[in-house]
Short mmCIF file of C-alpha atoms in Angstrom, two decimals:
data_model
loop_
_atom_site.label_atom_id
_atom_site.label_comp_id
_atom_site.label_asym_id
_atom_site.label_seq_id
_atom_site.Cartn_x
_atom_site.Cartn_y
_atom_site.Cartn_z
CA MET A 1 -71.63 -19.98 45.94
CA SER A 2 -67.13 -21.31 46.02
CA ALA A 3 -64.69 -18.96 47.63
CA HIS A 4 -63.50 -18.59 44.25
CA THR A 5 -66.75 -17.28 42.64
CA LEU A 6 -66.25 -14.44 45.18
CA LEU A 7 -62.73 -13.91 44.52
CA LEU A 8 -63.46 -13.33 40.94
CA GLN A 9 -66.59 -10.98 41.83
CA GLN A 10 -64.45 -8.53 43.16
CA PHE A 11 -63.11 -7.63 39.65
CA SER A 12 -65.08 -5.01 37.94
CA LEU A 13 -64.74 -7.12 34.16
CA LEU A 14 -65.67 -10.22 35.79
CA ARG A 15 -69.33 -9.12 37.19
CA LEU A 16 -70.67 -8.77 33.44
CA LEU A 17 -70.46 -12.49 33.48
CA SER A 18 -73.59 -14.60 33.68
CA ALA A 19 -74.00 -16.11 37.20
CA GLU A 20 -73.81 -19.58 35.25
CA ALA A 21 -70.45 -18.42 33.09
CA LEU A 22 -68.61 -17.43 36.65
CA GLU A 23 -69.35 -21.08 38.18
CA GLN A 24 -68.11 -22.57 34.75
CA ILE A 25 -65.22 -20.36 34.93
CA ALA A 26 -64.35 -20.18 38.80
CA PRO A 27 -62.70 -23.39 39.68
CA LEU A 28 -59.88 -22.37 36.78
CA ALA A 29 -58.92 -19.46 38.83
CA SER A 30 -55.41 -19.97 40.47
CA THR A 31 -53.91 -17.13 42.45
CA ARG A 32 -49.82 -16.55 42.75
CA ASP A 33 -47.90 -14.41 45.25
CA PHE A 34 -45.01 -12.24 43.90
CA ALA A 35 -42.02 -10.77 46.05
CA LYS A 36 -41.23 -7.12 45.40
CA ARG A 37 -39.42 -6.48 42.14
CA GLU A 38 -40.42 -10.54 41.34
CA MET A 39 -41.07 -10.56 37.35
CA VAL A 40 -44.76 -10.92 37.43
CA LEU A 41 -44.90 -11.49 33.19
CA ALA A 42 -41.62 -11.58 31.15
CA LYS A 43 -41.58 -10.09 27.48
CA GLY A 44 -42.07 -12.29 24.67
CA PRO A 45 -43.94 -15.88 25.01
CA PRO A 46 -47.81 -15.01 24.28
CA VAL A 47 -49.01 -14.95 27.97
CA PRO A 48 -51.91 -17.88 28.21
CA TYR A 49 -53.98 -16.14 30.81
CA LEU A 50 -56.04 -13.34 31.87
CA CYS A 51 -54.45 -11.63 34.90
CA PHE A 52 -55.88 -9.67 37.26
CA LEU A 53 -53.93 -7.97 40.41
CA MET A 54 -56.00 -8.49 43.66
CA GLU A 55 -53.24 -6.78 45.98
CA GLY A 56 -50.19 -4.79 45.68
CA ARG A 57 -49.15 -2.82 42.63
CA LEU A 58 -46.99 -3.41 39.22
CA GLN A 59 -45.24 -1.94 36.95
CA ALA A 60 -44.87 -2.46 32.75
CA ILE A 61 -41.65 -1.50 31.75
CA ASP A 62 -39.44 -2.33 28.61
CA PHE A 63 -35.59 -1.66 27.43
CA THR A 64 -34.89 -0.02 24.64
CA LEU A 65 -32.14 -1.38 22.06
CA ASP A 66 -29.71 0.61 23.78
CA GLY A 67 -30.72 -0.47 27.41
CA ARG A 68 -32.40 2.00 28.94
CA GLU A 69 -35.39 1.06 31.29
CA VAL A 70 -38.72 2.36 29.70
CA GLY A 71 -41.08 2.74 32.37
CA LEU A 72 -44.94 1.86 30.27
CA TYR A 73 -47.89 2.05 33.14
CA PHE A 74 -48.94 1.36 36.38
CA ILE A 75 -51.32 -1.67 37.24
CA GLU A 76 -53.32 -1.32 40.61
CA PRO A 77 -55.28 -3.21 42.57
CA GLY A 78 -59.05 -4.41 40.41
CA ASP A 79 -56.88 -4.11 36.87
CA TYR A 80 -56.43 -6.69 34.65
CA PHE A 81 -53.48 -6.82 32.27
CA GLY A 82 -51.90 -9.46 29.76
CA GLU A 83 -55.00 -9.16 27.77
CA LEU A 84 -53.01 -8.41 24.22
CA SER A 85 -51.92 -11.81 23.98
CA LEU A 86 -55.21 -13.17 24.66
CA ILE A 87 -56.97 -11.00 22.22
CA ASP A 88 -54.36 -11.17 19.36
CA GLY A 89 -52.44 -14.62 20.00
CA GLU A 90 -49.39 -12.48 20.02
CA ALA A 91 -46.09 -11.48 22.04
CA GLN A 92 -46.30 -10.17 25.54
CA PRO A 93 -45.03 -6.53 24.37
CA GLU A 94 -43.46 -5.31 27.68
CA PHE A 95 -42.06 -7.03 31.18
CA VAL A 96 -44.61 -6.99 34.30
CA ILE A 97 -42.51 -6.08 37.65
CA ALA A 98 -44.27 -6.15 41.30
CA THR A 99 -43.30 -3.06 42.70
CA ASP A 100 -44.70 -4.18 45.68
CA ARG A 101 -45.89 -7.34 47.33
CA ALA A 102 -48.37 -8.55 45.14
CA ARG A 103 -51.06 -11.23 44.78
CA VAL A 104 -52.40 -11.73 41.08
CA VAL A 105 -55.69 -13.95 40.06
CA LEU A 106 -54.84 -16.00 36.80
CA LEU A 107 -57.72 -17.53 34.57
CA PRO A 108 -57.00 -19.45 31.43
CA GLY A 109 -56.97 -17.65 28.24
CA ALA A 110 -58.40 -20.26 25.96
CA GLU A 111 -61.50 -20.71 28.26
CA ILE A 112 -61.83 -17.13 29.05
CA ARG A 113 -61.49 -15.56 25.45
CA PRO A 114 -64.54 -16.86 23.70
CA ILE A 115 -66.86 -15.80 26.72
CA LEU A 116 -65.34 -12.62 26.09
CA PHE A 117 -66.47 -12.05 22.93
CA SER A 118 -70.04 -13.90 22.91
CA SER A 119 -71.40 -11.72 25.32
CA PRO A 120 -71.55 -7.82 23.86
CA GLN A 121 -71.45 -6.72 27.50
CA LEU A 122 -68.04 -8.16 28.11
CA ALA A 123 -66.55 -6.93 24.32
CA GLU A 124 -68.07 -3.65 24.87
CA ALA A 125 -65.90 -3.44 28.03
CA LEU A 126 -62.92 -5.07 27.15
CA SER A 127 -63.12 -2.48 23.76
CA ARG A 128 -63.59 0.73 26.45
CA ARG A 129 -60.78 -0.36 28.68
CA LEU A 130 -58.14 -0.88 25.25
CA ALA A 131 -59.87 2.46 23.96
CA GLN A 132 -58.57 3.94 27.59
CA ARG A 133 -55.27 2.39 27.38
CA VAL A 134 -54.59 4.14 24.05
CA ARG A 135 -56.08 7.30 25.66
CA GLN A 136 -53.46 7.15 28.51
CA GLN A 137 -50.33 6.21 25.85
CA LEU A 138 -51.53 9.73 23.90
CA SER A 139 -51.56 11.64 27.41
CA GLN A 140 -47.98 9.98 27.81
CA ARG A 141 -46.68 10.53 24.21
CA GLN A 142 -47.64 14.39 24.85
CA ILE A 143 -45.60 14.44 28.40
CA LEU A 144 -42.57 13.61 26.81
CA ALA A 145 -42.74 16.39 24.29
CA VAL A 146 -42.62 18.96 26.96
CA ALA A 147 -39.31 20.16 27.19
CA ASN A 148 -39.33 21.36 30.91
CA PRO A 149 -38.55 18.71 33.27
CA LEU A 150 -40.68 20.36 36.31
CA HIS A 151 -43.88 20.90 34.24
CA ARG A 152 -43.32 16.90 32.61
CA ILE A 153 -43.32 15.68 36.19
CA CYS A 154 -46.16 17.50 36.98
CA ALA A 155 -47.92 16.32 34.05
CA GLN A 156 -47.09 12.93 34.75
CA LEU A 157 -48.43 13.21 38.69
CA GLN A 158 -51.80 14.78 36.95
CA ILE A 159 -52.03 11.80 34.70
CA MET A 160 -51.22 9.40 38.04
CA ILE A 161 -54.17 11.39 40.37
CA GLY A 162 -56.57 10.84 37.25
CA GLY A 163 -56.17 7.67 37.46
CA THR A 164 -57.33 7.36 40.85
CA PRO A 165 -60.95 6.79 41.68
CA GLY A 166 -63.50 8.04 44.31
CA GLN A 167 -61.35 10.97 45.51
CA THR A 168 -62.05 14.48 47.06
CA PRO A 169 -61.31 16.71 44.44
CA GLN A 170 -58.72 18.62 45.97
CA GLN A 171 -56.69 16.70 47.83
CA LEU A 172 -56.18 13.64 46.17
CA ILE A 173 -53.74 10.79 47.70
CA ILE A 174 -51.91 8.32 45.50
CA LYS A 175 -49.26 5.44 46.25
CA ALA A 176 -45.85 7.30 46.61
CA PRO A 177 -43.55 6.24 43.14
CA THR A 178 -40.18 5.97 43.85
CA HIS A 179 -37.78 8.63 42.33
CA GLN A 180 -36.70 5.82 39.69
CA GLU A 181 -40.24 4.37 38.59
CA LEU A 182 -41.17 8.11 38.00
CA ALA A 183 -37.85 8.61 35.88
CA ILE A 184 -38.24 5.98 33.68
CA MET A 185 -41.77 7.15 32.78
CA VAL A 186 -40.87 10.67 31.83
CA ASN A 187 -37.61 10.02 29.98
CA LEU A 188 -35.75 11.79 33.04
CA THR A 189 -32.71 10.90 35.29
CA ARG A 190 -33.39 9.75 39.14
CA GLU A 191 -31.32 12.64 40.23
CA THR A 192 -33.38 15.61 38.14
CA VAL A 193 -36.94 13.68 39.80
CA THR A 194 -35.36 13.77 42.91
CA ARG A 195 -34.31 17.49 42.78
CA THR A 196 -38.09 18.24 41.45
CA PHE A 197 -39.52 16.42 43.94
CA GLN A 198 -37.68 18.62 46.87
CA VAL A 199 -39.20 21.48 44.83
CA LEU A 200 -43.05 20.23 44.66
CA LEU A 201 -42.38 19.03 48.56
CA ALA A 202 -41.07 22.60 49.50
CA GLN A 203 -43.99 24.62 47.76
CA GLY A 204 -46.58 22.24 49.61
CA VAL A 205 -47.92 20.40 46.33
CA LEU A 206 -46.77 17.16 47.50
CA THR A 207 -47.10 16.09 51.38
CA ARG A 208 -45.54 12.78 52.13
CA GLN A 209 -47.94 10.33 54.27
CA GLY A 210 -45.97 6.92 54.79
CA ASP A 211 -45.71 5.20 51.44
CA GLN A 212 -48.74 7.73 50.38
CA LEU A 213 -47.98 11.13 48.25
CA LEU A 214 -50.74 13.83 49.18
CA VAL A 215 -51.27 15.95 46.09
CA ASP A 216 -52.81 19.63 46.35
CA LYS A 217 -54.30 19.54 42.83
CA THR A 218 -54.93 23.20 42.51
CA LYS A 219 -51.25 23.81 42.96
CA LEU A 220 -50.27 20.86 40.57
CA GLU A 221 -52.47 22.28 37.85
CA LYS A 222 -50.54 25.78 37.88
CA LEU A 223 -47.55 24.69 37.83
CA ALA A 224 -47.99 21.94 35.02
CA SER A 225 -49.43 24.69 32.99
CA GLY A 226 -46.51 26.75 34.22
CA GLU A 227 -48.87 29.26 35.82
CA LYS A 228 -48.87 31.42 32.42
CA LYS A 229 -52.66 31.33 32.99
CA GLU A 230 -52.56 32.90 36.16
CA ALA A 231 -52.46 36.97 37.51
CA MET B 1 -75.81 -4.42 -4.91
CA SER B 2 -75.69 -0.54 -4.32
CA ALA B 3 -72.45 1.51 -5.54
CA HIS B 4 -72.60 2.51 -1.55
CA THR B 5 -72.77 -1.32 -0.86
CA LEU B 6 -69.21 -1.97 -3.24
CA LEU B 7 -67.68 1.17 -1.63
CA LEU B 8 -68.07 0.09 1.91
CA GLN B 9 -66.92 -3.55 1.08
CA GLN B 10 -63.54 -2.29 0.40
CA PHE B 11 -62.49 -1.75 4.01
CA SER B 12 -61.53 -5.20 5.69
CA LEU B 13 -63.70 -4.27 8.88
CA LEU B 14 -67.07 -3.69 7.15
CA ARG B 15 -66.44 -7.00 5.03
CA LEU B 16 -67.38 -8.72 8.48
CA LEU B 17 -70.77 -7.78 8.07
CA SER B 18 -73.65 -9.73 7.16
CA ALA B 19 -74.91 -8.56 3.83
CA GLU B 20 -77.91 -7.82 5.31
CA ALA B 21 -76.50 -5.50 7.70
CA LEU B 22 -74.10 -4.23 5.26
CA GLU B 23 -77.30 -3.18 2.88
CA GLN B 24 -78.71 -1.45 5.99
CA ILE B 25 -75.79 0.43 6.59
CA ALA B 26 -74.75 1.43 2.94
CA PRO B 27 -77.35 3.95 2.52
CA LEU B 28 -76.42 5.86 5.52
CA ALA B 29 -72.57 6.11 4.39
CA SER B 30 -71.34 9.80 3.37
CA THR B 31 -68.14 10.77 1.30
CA ARG B 32 -66.02 13.89 1.96
CA ASP B 33 -63.32 15.42 -0.02
CA PHE B 34 -60.12 16.86 2.28
CA ALA B 35 -57.28 19.56 0.35
CA LYS B 36 -53.96 18.87 1.60
CA ARG B 37 -53.44 20.49 5.29
CA GLU B 38 -56.94 20.31 5.60
CA MET B 39 -58.12 19.30 9.21
CA VAL B 40 -60.20 15.94 8.83
CA LEU B 41 -60.92 15.73 12.77
CA ALA B 42 -60.65 18.59 15.60
CA LYS B 43 -59.44 17.57 19.06
CA GLY B 44 -62.49 17.59 21.44
CA PRO B 45 -65.76 17.22 20.72
CA PRO B 46 -66.51 13.51 19.99
CA VAL B 47 -66.80 11.86 16.56
CA PRO B 48 -70.03 11.28 15.47
CA TYR B 49 -68.90 8.62 13.09
CA LEU B 50 -66.58 5.92 12.40
CA CYS B 51 -64.20 7.09 9.28
CA PHE B 52 -62.24 4.77 6.73
CA LEU B 53 -59.88 6.48 4.62
CA MET B 54 -60.44 5.83 1.21
CA GLU B 55 -57.83 7.63 -0.46
CA GLY B 56 -54.80 9.72 0.72
CA ARG B 57 -53.00 9.72 4.00
CA LEU B 58 -53.90 10.86 7.52
CA GLN B 59 -51.65 11.86 10.46
CA ALA B 60 -52.56 12.16 13.78
CA ILE B 61 -51.22 15.18 15.85
CA ASP B 62 -51.25 17.09 18.96
CA PHE B 63 -49.72 19.98 20.80
CA THR B 64 -48.43 19.85 24.19
CA LEU B 65 -49.51 22.61 26.82
CA ASP B 66 -45.91 24.64 25.83
CA GLY B 67 -47.20 24.40 22.14
CA ARG B 68 -45.19 21.76 20.94
CA GLU B 69 -46.36 19.80 18.00
CA VAL B 70 -46.11 16.05 18.86
CA GLY B 71 -46.86 13.42 15.57
CA LEU B 72 -48.63 10.51 16.85
CA TYR B 73 -49.19 7.92 14.10
CA PHE B 74 -50.28 8.10 10.19
CA ILE B 75 -53.56 6.27 8.74
CA GLU B 76 -53.06 4.70 5.80
CA PRO B 77 -56.36 4.11 3.13
CA GLY B 78 -58.15 0.85 4.54
CA ASP B 79 -57.57 2.06 8.01
CA TYR B 80 -60.35 3.59 10.10
CA PHE B 81 -60.16 5.99 12.73
CA GLY B 82 -62.41 8.29 15.02
CA GLU B 83 -63.13 4.69 17.01
CA LEU B 84 -62.20 6.01 20.45
CA SER B 85 -65.29 8.19 20.41
CA LEU B 86 -67.30 5.80 19.06
CA ILE B 87 -66.18 2.87 21.48
CA ASP B 88 -66.44 4.81 25.35
CA GLY B 89 -68.60 8.18 24.18
CA GLU B 90 -65.66 10.43 25.08
CA ALA B 91 -63.38 13.27 23.24
CA GLN B 92 -61.56 12.81 19.77
CA PRO B 93 -58.15 12.88 21.95
CA GLU B 94 -56.01 14.60 19.34
CA PHE B 95 -56.38 16.50 15.85
CA VAL B 96 -56.51 14.30 12.45
CA ILE B 97 -54.76 16.19 9.36
CA ALA B 98 -54.79 15.27 5.31
CA THR B 99 -50.91 15.24 4.65
CA ASP B 100 -52.36 14.65 1.32
CA ARG B 101 -55.46 14.85 -0.66
CA ALA B 102 -57.88 12.79 0.66
CA ARG B 103 -61.36 11.14 0.30
CA VAL B 104 -62.83 10.08 3.78
CA VAL B 105 -65.71 7.75 3.82
CA LEU B 106 -68.41 8.61 7.27
CA LEU B 107 -70.51 6.13 8.56
CA PRO B 108 -72.71 7.26 11.83
CA GLY B 109 -71.98 6.24 14.84
CA ALA B 110 -75.33 6.04 16.41
CA GLU B 111 -76.06 3.43 13.47
CA ILE B 112 -72.80 1.58 13.28
CA ARG B 113 -71.94 1.06 17.41
CA PRO B 114 -74.37 -1.79 17.95
CA ILE B 115 -73.79 -3.87 15.29
CA LEU B 116 -70.02 -3.73 15.95
CA PHE B 117 -70.53 -5.16 19.69
CA SER B 118 -73.54 -7.44 18.81
CA SER B 119 -71.09 -9.49 16.14
CA PRO B 120 -68.43 -11.49 18.07
CA GLN B 121 -66.39 -11.38 14.85
CA LEU B 122 -66.64 -7.83 14.66
CA ALA B 123 -65.99 -6.92 18.04
CA GLU B 124 -62.79 -9.44 17.70
CA ALA B 125 -61.98 -7.39 15.27
CA LEU B 126 -62.25 -3.90 16.22
CA SER B 127 -60.53 -5.56 19.98
CA ARG B 128 -57.60 -7.10 17.43
CA ARG B 129 -57.15 -3.28 15.92
CA LEU B 130 -57.23 -1.52 19.55
CA ALA B 131 -54.64 -3.69 20.61
CA GLN B 132 -52.15 -3.12 17.49
CA ARG B 133 -52.80 0.52 18.27
CA VAL B 134 -51.70 -0.57 21.96
CA ARG B 135 -48.60 -2.27 20.82
CA GLN B 136 -47.66 0.48 18.16
CA GLN B 137 -48.42 2.86 20.82
CA LEU B 138 -45.84 0.94 22.94
CA SER B 139 -42.93 0.80 20.18
CA GLN B 140 -42.85 4.15 19.72
CA ARG B 141 -42.80 5.25 23.62
CA GLN B 142 -39.35 2.57 23.29
CA ILE B 143 -38.23 5.03 20.55
CA LEU B 144 -38.28 7.99 22.45
CA ALA B 145 -35.82 6.70 25.19
CA VAL B 146 -33.63 6.10 22.39
CA ALA B 147 -30.37 8.89 23.14
CA ASN B 148 -29.06 8.63 19.99
CA PRO B 149 -31.09 10.39 17.03
CA LEU B 150 -29.95 8.20 13.80
CA HIS B 151 -30.93 5.18 16.06
CA ARG B 152 -34.15 7.00 17.19
CA ILE B 153 -34.69 7.54 13.34
CA CYS B 154 -33.95 4.24 11.86
CA ALA B 155 -36.40 3.00 14.61
CA GLN B 156 -39.22 4.98 13.82
CA LEU B 157 -39.07 4.05 9.67
CA GLN B 158 -38.64 0.09 11.19
CA ILE B 159 -42.15 0.94 12.34
CA MET B 160 -43.26 2.40 9.38
CA ILE B 161 -42.39 0.15 7.22
CA GLY B 162 -43.68 -2.91 9.61
CA GLY B 163 -47.18 -1.24 9.26
CA THR B 164 -47.03 -1.67 5.14
CA PRO B 165 -48.56 -4.83 4.12
CA GLY B 166 -47.46 -7.14 0.77
CA GLN B 167 -43.95 -5.86 0.73
CA THR B 168 -41.17 -8.16 -0.50
CA PRO B 169 -38.96 -9.13 2.89
CA GLN B 170 -35.55 -6.89 1.60
CA GLN B 171 -36.63 -3.56 -0.12
CA LEU B 172 -39.84 -2.07 1.28
CA ILE B 173 -41.37 1.08 -0.37
CA ILE B 174 -43.58 3.23 1.95
CA LYS B 175 -44.72 7.19 1.06
CA ALA B 176 -41.95 8.99 1.99
CA PRO B 177 -42.73 11.90 5.16
CA THR B 178 -41.86 14.95 5.02
CA HIS B 179 -38.52 15.70 7.41
CA GLN B 180 -41.38 18.21 9.86
CA GLU B 181 -43.45 14.88 9.75
CA LEU B 182 -40.81 12.37 11.12
CA ALA B 183 -39.51 15.22 13.42
CA ILE B 184 -42.71 15.38 15.42
CA MET B 185 -43.09 11.48 15.47
CA VAL B 186 -39.55 11.45 17.30
CA ASN B 187 -39.27 14.18 19.76
CA LEU B 188 -36.65 15.53 17.21
CA THR B 189 -35.90 18.95 15.18
CA ARG B 190 -36.38 18.84 11.31
CA GLU B 191 -32.76 19.97 10.76
CA THR B 192 -31.47 16.49 12.67
CA VAL B 193 -34.11 14.96 10.94
CA THR B 194 -32.72 16.01 7.25
CA ARG B 195 -29.20 15.75 8.52
CA THR B 196 -29.80 11.87 9.08
CA PHE B 197 -31.86 11.51 6.21
CA GLN B 198 -29.31 12.95 4.27
CA VAL B 199 -26.69 9.39 6.15
CA LEU B 200 -29.47 7.55 5.39
CA LEU B 201 -29.49 8.24 1.49
CA ALA B 202 -25.81 8.52 1.15
CA GLN B 203 -25.43 4.86 2.86
CA GLY B 204 -27.95 3.63 0.31
CA VAL B 205 -30.48 2.50 3.31
CA LEU B 206 -32.62 4.84 1.88
CA THR B 207 -33.79 5.47 -2.10
CA ARG B 208 -35.65 8.38 -3.29
CA GLN B 209 -38.61 7.50 -6.06
CA GLY B 210 -40.39 10.26 -6.82
CA ASP B 211 -42.69 10.54 -3.63
CA GLN B 212 -41.63 7.24 -2.51
CA LEU B 213 -39.32 5.78 -0.60
CA LEU B 214 -37.45 2.92 -0.95
CA VAL B 215 -36.00 0.94 2.49
CA ASP B 216 -32.85 -1.47 2.63
CA LYS B 217 -34.16 -3.53 5.47
CA THR B 218 -31.10 -5.39 6.32
CA LYS B 219 -29.10 -1.97 6.27
CA LEU B 220 -31.94 -0.08 8.11
CA GLU B 221 -31.52 -2.71 11.16
CA LYS B 222 -28.15 -2.77 11.24
CA LEU B 223 -28.01 0.64 11.69
CA ALA B 224 -30.59 0.77 13.82
CA SER B 225 -29.72 -1.72 16.22
CA GLY B 226 -25.92 0.48 16.15
CA GLU B 227 -24.29 -2.03 14.40
CA LYS B 228 -22.98 -3.52 17.43
CA LYS B 229 -23.89 -6.76 16.82
CA GLU B 230 -22.08 -7.19 13.59
CA ALA B 231 -18.39 -8.25 13.08
#
């Protein structure tokens, strides 16, 4: 088995490929490294690759007509991205930026596309992933209608820990977003996020560990719901 | 060809089925009528059907933790819905309400699901539709970050006319949403939408025609972009 094949097998989507299809596609894979804050995908032209994040973290962002930055979602190692263009041939709908140094694996879209739809297993995995994205966006939409900034930020943190697999139920660790990264996700100013984080740290909902955040899930749930359900 | 088969052939997704598969699934189809404001799907339990809208119009809505209504998207005749549960077996993520009297065709999920993923054409159509939903949600997310209410409502109307097929390029007709239906889509009060509509009607951007709205696309685009690009 080639080094390229081993590289691709770390991605759950590609583990669904037959050994034959994997060997066929492996030599076409390439890797690219990105510096922190570097642009990984530009908004606009269709992306000619299916992209997989090997290391680091990315954030999808956009800008409103009046120039405000909008944070859409984070991409964590193991995730793939750029799949919308692959599916419908239309424009890449957002910018993707490296929030840390990152390594990305690229597979040419023209070669991977027919394989994706001809296998019921892969087609189903792709649909499940898109369905999950629709669900995440629905949760995100709901958050933006929450009037209270503290509740809104707590609800956003709940989404972020929800997407983190293999954690203990009570204390969850996430890569700490910067206050600005969080602010553009929830339509608040960086200053409001900073003030809210001071409250969350003081109350023990969050604890800093280097560049990670330890989240107390029970305390977070209480705060997010406005503690109304508590005695 | 049975009446049921003819009924199903009006939906573009089902026209991709082989004649054999269509004849097989047709006897399982049922129709249901809904009164205006009646609930078509409840949030929560997985939907055991793939649902197609034959007549009328539906709106997907949800509520925030603090009880505010959130408008998510409209469903127009020919559209299908309830597909997220069908794909991943998870909960129905939102309420679906009839904004007009509506007729819905139901196909049992257990029977239609294996057919969907075993045909590359259907799997691709399903993925394209999901990709389109992700794109719509991204546009919707961007709108919510627009600070100016007039620009935000214009941008929302642009999304709504964008989803209307077969229209002339300059003057577009859409089914008029109520001010409340629109308000919950864009996180504004009904009063703000009413005031903004008075401006849009006075400036000839919108013209009422019974329960429809005639939209002047050029004027709308100018307003949505803040007219900054105009001399």
